GROMACS .gro file of C-alpha atoms in nm:
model
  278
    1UNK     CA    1   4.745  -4.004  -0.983
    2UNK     CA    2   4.391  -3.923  -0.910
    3UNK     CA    3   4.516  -3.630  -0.706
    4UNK     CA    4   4.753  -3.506  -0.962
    5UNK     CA    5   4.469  -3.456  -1.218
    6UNK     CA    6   4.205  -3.353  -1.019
    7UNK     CA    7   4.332  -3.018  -0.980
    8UNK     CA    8   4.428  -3.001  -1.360
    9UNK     CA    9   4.057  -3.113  -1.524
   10UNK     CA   10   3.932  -2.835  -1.253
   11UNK     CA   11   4.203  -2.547  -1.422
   12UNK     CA   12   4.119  -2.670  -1.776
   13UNK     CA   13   3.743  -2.670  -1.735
   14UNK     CA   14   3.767  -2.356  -1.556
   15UNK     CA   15   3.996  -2.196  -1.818
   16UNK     CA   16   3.703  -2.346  -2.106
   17UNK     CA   17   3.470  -2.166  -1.900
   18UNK     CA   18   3.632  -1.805  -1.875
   19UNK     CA   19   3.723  -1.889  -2.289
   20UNK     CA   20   3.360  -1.925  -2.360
   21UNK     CA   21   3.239  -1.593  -2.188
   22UNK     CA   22   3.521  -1.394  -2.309
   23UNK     CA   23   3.432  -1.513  -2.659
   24UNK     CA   24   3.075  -1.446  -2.619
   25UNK     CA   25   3.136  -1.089  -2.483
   26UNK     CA   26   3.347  -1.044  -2.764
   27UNK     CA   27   3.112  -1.158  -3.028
   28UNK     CA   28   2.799  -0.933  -2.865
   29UNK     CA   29   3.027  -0.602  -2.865
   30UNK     CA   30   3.148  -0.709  -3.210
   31UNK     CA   31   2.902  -0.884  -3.396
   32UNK     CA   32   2.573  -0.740  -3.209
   33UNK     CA   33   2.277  -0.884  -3.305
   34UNK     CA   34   2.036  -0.799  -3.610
   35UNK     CA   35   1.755  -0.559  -3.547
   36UNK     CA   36   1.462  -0.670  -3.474
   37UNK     CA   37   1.042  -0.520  -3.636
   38UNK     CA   38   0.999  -0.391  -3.271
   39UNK     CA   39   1.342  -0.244  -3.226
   40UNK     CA   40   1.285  -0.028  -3.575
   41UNK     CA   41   0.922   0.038  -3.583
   42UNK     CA   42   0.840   0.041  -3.184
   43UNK     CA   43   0.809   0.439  -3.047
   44UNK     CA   44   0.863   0.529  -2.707
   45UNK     CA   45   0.538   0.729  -2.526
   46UNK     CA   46   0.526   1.111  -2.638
   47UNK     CA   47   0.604   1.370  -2.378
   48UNK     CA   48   0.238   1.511  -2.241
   49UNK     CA   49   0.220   1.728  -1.959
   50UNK     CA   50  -0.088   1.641  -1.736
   51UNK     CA   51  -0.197   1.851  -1.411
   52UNK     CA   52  -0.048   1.542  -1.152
   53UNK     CA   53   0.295   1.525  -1.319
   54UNK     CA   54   0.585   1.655  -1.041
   55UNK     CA   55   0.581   1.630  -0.680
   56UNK     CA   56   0.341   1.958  -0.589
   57UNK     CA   57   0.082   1.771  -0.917
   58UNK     CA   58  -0.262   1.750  -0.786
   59UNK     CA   59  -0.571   1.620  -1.009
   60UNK     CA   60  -0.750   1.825  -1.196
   61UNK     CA   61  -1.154   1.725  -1.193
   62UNK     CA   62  -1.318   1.881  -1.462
   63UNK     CA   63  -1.017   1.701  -1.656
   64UNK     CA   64  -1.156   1.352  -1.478
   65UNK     CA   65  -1.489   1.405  -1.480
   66UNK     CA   66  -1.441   1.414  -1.879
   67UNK     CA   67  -1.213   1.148  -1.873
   68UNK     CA   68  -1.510   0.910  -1.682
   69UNK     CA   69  -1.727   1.034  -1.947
   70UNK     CA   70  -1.531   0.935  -2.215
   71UNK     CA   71  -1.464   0.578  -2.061
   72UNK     CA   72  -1.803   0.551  -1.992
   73UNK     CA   73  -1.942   0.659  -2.345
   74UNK     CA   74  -1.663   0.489  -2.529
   75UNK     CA   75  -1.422   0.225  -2.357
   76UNK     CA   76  -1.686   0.054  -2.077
   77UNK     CA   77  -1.808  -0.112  -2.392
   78UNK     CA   78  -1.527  -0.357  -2.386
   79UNK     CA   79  -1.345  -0.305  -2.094
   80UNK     CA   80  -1.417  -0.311  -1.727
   81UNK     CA   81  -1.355  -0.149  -1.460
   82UNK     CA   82  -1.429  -0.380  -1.179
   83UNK     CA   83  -1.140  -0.221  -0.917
   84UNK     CA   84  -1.312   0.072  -0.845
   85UNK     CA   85  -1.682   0.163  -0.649
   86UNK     CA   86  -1.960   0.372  -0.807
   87UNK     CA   87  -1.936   0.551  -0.462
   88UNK     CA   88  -1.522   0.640  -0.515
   89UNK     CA   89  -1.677   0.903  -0.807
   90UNK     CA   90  -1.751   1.164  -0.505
   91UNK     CA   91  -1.365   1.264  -0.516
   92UNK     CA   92  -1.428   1.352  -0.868
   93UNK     CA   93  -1.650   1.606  -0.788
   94UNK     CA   94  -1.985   1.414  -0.823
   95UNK     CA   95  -2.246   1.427  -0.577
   96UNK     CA   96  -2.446   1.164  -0.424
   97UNK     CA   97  -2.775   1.225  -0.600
   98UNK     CA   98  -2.540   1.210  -0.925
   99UNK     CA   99  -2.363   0.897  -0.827
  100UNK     CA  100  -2.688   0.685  -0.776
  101UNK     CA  101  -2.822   0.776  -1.155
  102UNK     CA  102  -2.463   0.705  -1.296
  103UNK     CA  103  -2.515   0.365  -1.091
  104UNK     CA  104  -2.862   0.287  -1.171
  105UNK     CA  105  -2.809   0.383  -1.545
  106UNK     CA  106  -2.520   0.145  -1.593
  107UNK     CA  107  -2.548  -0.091  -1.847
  108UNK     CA  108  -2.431  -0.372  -1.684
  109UNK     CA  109  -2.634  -0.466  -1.386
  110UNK     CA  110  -2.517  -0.646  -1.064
  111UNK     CA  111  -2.563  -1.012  -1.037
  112UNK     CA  112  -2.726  -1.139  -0.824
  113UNK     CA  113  -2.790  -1.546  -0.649
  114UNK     CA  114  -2.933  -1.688  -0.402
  115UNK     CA  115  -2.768  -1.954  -0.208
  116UNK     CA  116  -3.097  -2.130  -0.068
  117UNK     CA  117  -3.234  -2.197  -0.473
  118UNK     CA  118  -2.983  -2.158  -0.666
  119UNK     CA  119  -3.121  -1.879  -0.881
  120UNK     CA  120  -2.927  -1.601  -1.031
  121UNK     CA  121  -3.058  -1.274  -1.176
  122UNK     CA  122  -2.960  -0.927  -1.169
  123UNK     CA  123  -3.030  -0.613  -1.003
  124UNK     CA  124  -2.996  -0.222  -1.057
  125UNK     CA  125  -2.637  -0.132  -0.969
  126UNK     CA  126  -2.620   0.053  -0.602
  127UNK     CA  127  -2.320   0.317  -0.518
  128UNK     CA  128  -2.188   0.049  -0.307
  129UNK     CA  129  -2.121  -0.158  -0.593
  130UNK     CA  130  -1.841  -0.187  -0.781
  131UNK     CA  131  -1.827  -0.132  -1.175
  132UNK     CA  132  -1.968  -0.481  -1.297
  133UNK     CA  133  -1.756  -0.667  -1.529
  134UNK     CA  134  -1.785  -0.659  -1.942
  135UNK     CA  135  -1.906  -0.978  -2.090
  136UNK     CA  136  -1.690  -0.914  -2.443
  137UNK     CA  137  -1.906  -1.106  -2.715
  138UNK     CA  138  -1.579  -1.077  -2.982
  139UNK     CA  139  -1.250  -1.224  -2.975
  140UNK     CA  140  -0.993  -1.208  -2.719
  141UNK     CA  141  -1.027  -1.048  -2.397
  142UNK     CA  142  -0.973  -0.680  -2.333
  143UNK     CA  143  -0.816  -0.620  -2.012
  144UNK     CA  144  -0.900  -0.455  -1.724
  145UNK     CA  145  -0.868  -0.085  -1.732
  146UNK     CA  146  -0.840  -0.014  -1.319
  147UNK     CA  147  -0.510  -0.086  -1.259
  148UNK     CA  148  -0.387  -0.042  -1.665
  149UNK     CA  149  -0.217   0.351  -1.592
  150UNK     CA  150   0.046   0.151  -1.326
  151UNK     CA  151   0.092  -0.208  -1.515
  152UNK     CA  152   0.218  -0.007  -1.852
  153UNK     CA  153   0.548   0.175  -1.824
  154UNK     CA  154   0.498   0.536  -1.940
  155UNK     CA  155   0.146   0.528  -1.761
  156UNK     CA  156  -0.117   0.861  -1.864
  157UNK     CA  157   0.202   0.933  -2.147
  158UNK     CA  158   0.170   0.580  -2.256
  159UNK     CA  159  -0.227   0.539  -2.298
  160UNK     CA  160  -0.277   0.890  -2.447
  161UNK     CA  161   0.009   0.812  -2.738
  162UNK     CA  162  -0.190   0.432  -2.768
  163UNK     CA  163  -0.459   0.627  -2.801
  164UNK     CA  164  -0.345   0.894  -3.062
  165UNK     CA  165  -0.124   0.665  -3.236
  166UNK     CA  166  -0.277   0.416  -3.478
  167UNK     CA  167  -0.160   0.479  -3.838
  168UNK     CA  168  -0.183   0.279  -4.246
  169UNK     CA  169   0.133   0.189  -4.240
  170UNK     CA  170   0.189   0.470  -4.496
  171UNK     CA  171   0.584   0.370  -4.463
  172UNK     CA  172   0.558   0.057  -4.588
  173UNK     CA  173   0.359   0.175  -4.901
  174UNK     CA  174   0.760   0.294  -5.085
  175UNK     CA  175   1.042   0.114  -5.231
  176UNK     CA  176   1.224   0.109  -4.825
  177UNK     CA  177   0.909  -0.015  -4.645
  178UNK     CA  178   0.874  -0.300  -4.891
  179UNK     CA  179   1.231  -0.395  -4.844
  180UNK     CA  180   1.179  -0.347  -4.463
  181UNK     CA  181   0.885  -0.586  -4.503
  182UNK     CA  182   1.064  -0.831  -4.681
  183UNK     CA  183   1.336  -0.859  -4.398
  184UNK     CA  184   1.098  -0.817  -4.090
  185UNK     CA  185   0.787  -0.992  -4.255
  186UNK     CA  186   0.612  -1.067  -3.866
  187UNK     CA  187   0.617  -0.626  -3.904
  188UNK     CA  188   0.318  -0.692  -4.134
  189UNK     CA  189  -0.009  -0.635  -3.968
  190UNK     CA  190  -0.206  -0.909  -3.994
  191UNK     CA  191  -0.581  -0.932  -4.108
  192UNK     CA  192  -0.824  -0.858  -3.782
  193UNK     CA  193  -0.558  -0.639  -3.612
  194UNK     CA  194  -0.464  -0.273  -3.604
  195UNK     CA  195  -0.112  -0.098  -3.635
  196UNK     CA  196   0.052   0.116  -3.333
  197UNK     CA  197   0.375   0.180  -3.325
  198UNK     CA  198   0.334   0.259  -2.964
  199UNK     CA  199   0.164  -0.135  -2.875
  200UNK     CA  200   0.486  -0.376  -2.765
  201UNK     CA  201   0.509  -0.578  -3.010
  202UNK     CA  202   0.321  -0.338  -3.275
  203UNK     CA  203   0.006  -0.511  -3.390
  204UNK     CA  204  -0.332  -0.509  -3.164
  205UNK     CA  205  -0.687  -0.652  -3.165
  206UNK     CA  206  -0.849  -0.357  -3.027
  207UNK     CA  207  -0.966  -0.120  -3.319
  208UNK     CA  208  -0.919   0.276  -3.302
  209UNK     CA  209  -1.151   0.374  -3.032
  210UNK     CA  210  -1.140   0.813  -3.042
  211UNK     CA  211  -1.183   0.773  -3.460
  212UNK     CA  212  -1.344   1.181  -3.481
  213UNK     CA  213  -1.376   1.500  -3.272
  214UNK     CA  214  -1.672   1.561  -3.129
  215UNK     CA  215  -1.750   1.173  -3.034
  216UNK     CA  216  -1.847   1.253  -2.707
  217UNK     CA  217  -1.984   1.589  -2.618
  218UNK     CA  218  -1.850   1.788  -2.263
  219UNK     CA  219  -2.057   1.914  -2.061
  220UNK     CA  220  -1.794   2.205  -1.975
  221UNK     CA  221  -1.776   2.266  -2.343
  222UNK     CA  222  -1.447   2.176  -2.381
  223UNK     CA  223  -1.370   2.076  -2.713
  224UNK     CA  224  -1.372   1.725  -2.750
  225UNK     CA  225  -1.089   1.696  -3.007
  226UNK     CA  226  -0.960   1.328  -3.045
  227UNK     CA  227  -0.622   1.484  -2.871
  228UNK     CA  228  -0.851   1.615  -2.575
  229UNK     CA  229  -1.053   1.306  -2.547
  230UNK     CA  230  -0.685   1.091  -2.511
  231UNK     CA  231  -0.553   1.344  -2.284
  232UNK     CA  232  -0.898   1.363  -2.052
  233UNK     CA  233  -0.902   0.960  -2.008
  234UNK     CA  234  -0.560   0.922  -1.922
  235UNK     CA  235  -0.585   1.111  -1.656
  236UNK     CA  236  -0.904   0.955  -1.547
  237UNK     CA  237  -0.705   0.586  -1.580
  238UNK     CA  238  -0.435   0.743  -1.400
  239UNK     CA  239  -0.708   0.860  -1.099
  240UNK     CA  240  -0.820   0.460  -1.102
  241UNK     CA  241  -0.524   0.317  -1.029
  242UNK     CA  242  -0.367   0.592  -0.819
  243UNK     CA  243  -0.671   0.755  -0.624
  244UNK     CA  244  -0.505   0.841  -0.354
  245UNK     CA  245  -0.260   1.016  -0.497
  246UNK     CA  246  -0.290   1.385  -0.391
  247UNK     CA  247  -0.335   1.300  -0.033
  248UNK     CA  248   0.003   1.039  -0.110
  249UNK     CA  249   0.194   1.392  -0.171
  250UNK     CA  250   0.032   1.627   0.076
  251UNK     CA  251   0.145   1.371   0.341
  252UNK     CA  252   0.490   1.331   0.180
  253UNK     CA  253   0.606   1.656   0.229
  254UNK     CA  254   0.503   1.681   0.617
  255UNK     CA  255   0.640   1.367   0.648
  256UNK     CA  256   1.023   1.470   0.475
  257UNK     CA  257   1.021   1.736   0.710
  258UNK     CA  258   0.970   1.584   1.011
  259UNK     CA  259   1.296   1.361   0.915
  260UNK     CA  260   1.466   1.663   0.837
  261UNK     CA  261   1.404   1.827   1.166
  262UNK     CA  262   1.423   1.490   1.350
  263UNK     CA  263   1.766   1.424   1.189
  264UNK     CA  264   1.918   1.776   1.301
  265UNK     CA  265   1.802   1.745   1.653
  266UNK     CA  266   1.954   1.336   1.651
  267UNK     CA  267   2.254   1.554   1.507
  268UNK     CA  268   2.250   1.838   1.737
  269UNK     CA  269   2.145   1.557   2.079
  270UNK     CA  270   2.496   1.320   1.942
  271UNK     CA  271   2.718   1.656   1.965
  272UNK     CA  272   2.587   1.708   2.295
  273UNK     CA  273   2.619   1.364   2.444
  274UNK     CA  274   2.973   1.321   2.316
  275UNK     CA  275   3.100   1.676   2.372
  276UNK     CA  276   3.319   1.571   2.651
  277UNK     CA  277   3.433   1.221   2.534
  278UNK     CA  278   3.686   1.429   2.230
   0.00000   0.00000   0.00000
């Protein structure tokens, strides 16, 4: 008996099984699921052309040399930038004289301690130093800006519309938006953060940082429109976590043609070595 319905509890619970995700398939082509605040409020990064888009891209340095300025005159005061050396500003077009006042003038100093007392103290930042890390005094804990332009999909497109994108609400001010709100209530931003439709999951601590033209002042005179300022420190975010990339595409193309060229002689050496074997 035992071998008569082993075989048939295995069928039915495999039939219950292949029931259950045929139903469920069913139900999520038929009966998809509601929309959620993200899915209807959440945009996708704006299309922005910057100088190392495409395979022949290279960086532009006037573009990153604003870009650092901005950081430095506007962002360092919350976030850090502890990945990357005072020294690695040379390939932005800085000289060494330049390099050791940016480092020296930092606000943040290097700590220092001695392992014989105990002590700690601090010291004047040296090229060979990295940036030193932002002690934020408010709440949360803004994130590390080195690596930011790879760990966000969208990258320089991403940060500039972050940037750009912080808005009232103005939407939700009409007869839909308050019938939005009263399906999607968590779409409401809540007291102590900011709106932007281009943040995940809408709603962020960190206030508009480029509020006016003109808030930091370009030595190139370029016009430092809020749009310009977005654009300029993107790319310089983008240089931080990729800083090798020019040299990553002058080598690429060398490289794809010595595989092309090696390929036609392995090609060209098999038609040779086999000639006589047809």
């Amino acid at each position: 008996m035992v071998r008569l319905f082993g075989p048939l509890v295995g069928l039915f619970f495999a039939v219950a099984l292949l029931w259950s995700f045929g139903n469920g398939a069913y139900n999520a082509v038929t009966q998809p699921s509601p929309p959620t605040a993200e899915a209807l409020f959440h945009k996708h990064p704006k299309e922005v052309a910057f100088s190392f888009d495409g395979a022949f891209g290279t960086f532009d340095k006037a573009q990153l040399q604003r870009g650092f300025k901005v950081y430095q005159e506007v962002c360092s005061n919350c976030h850090s930038l502890k990945q990357v050396a005072f020294r690695d500003l040379t390939q932005l077009g800085y000289n060494e004289a330049e390099v050791k006042a940016i480092a020296k003038n930092w606000g943040n100093k290097a700590q220092t301690f001695d392992p014989k007392t105990g002590d700690r103290g601090d010291r004047p930042n040296l090229p060979s130093d990295h940036f030193p890390p932002v002690y934020y005094a408010g709440q949360g804990n803004p994130p590390d800006l080195s690596l930011v332009a790879k760990s966000r999909h969208g990258g320089a497109q991403y940060i500039h519309s972050l940037l750009t994108g912080y808005t009232d609400q103005v939407g939700y001010k009409n007869g839909q938006g308050q019938e939005l709100l009263k399906m999607f209530p968590d779409a409401k931003t809540p007291d102590g953060l900011y709106f932007n439709p281009y943040f995940a999951n809408l709603n962020l601590a960190m206030p508009q940082p480029l509020t006016s033209d003109g808030q930091v002042t370009y030595s190139d005179g370029k016009a430092a429109t809020v749009d310009q300022m977005a654009l300029d420190v993107s790319a310089f975010l983008t240089w931080t976590a990729e800083p090798k990339l020019d040299k990553r595409k002058q080598t690429g193309w060398p490289v794809l043609g010595f595989l092309l060229a090696a390929t036609v002689l392995a090609y060209l050496a098999k038609r040779n070595v086999w000639a006589d074997k047809h």
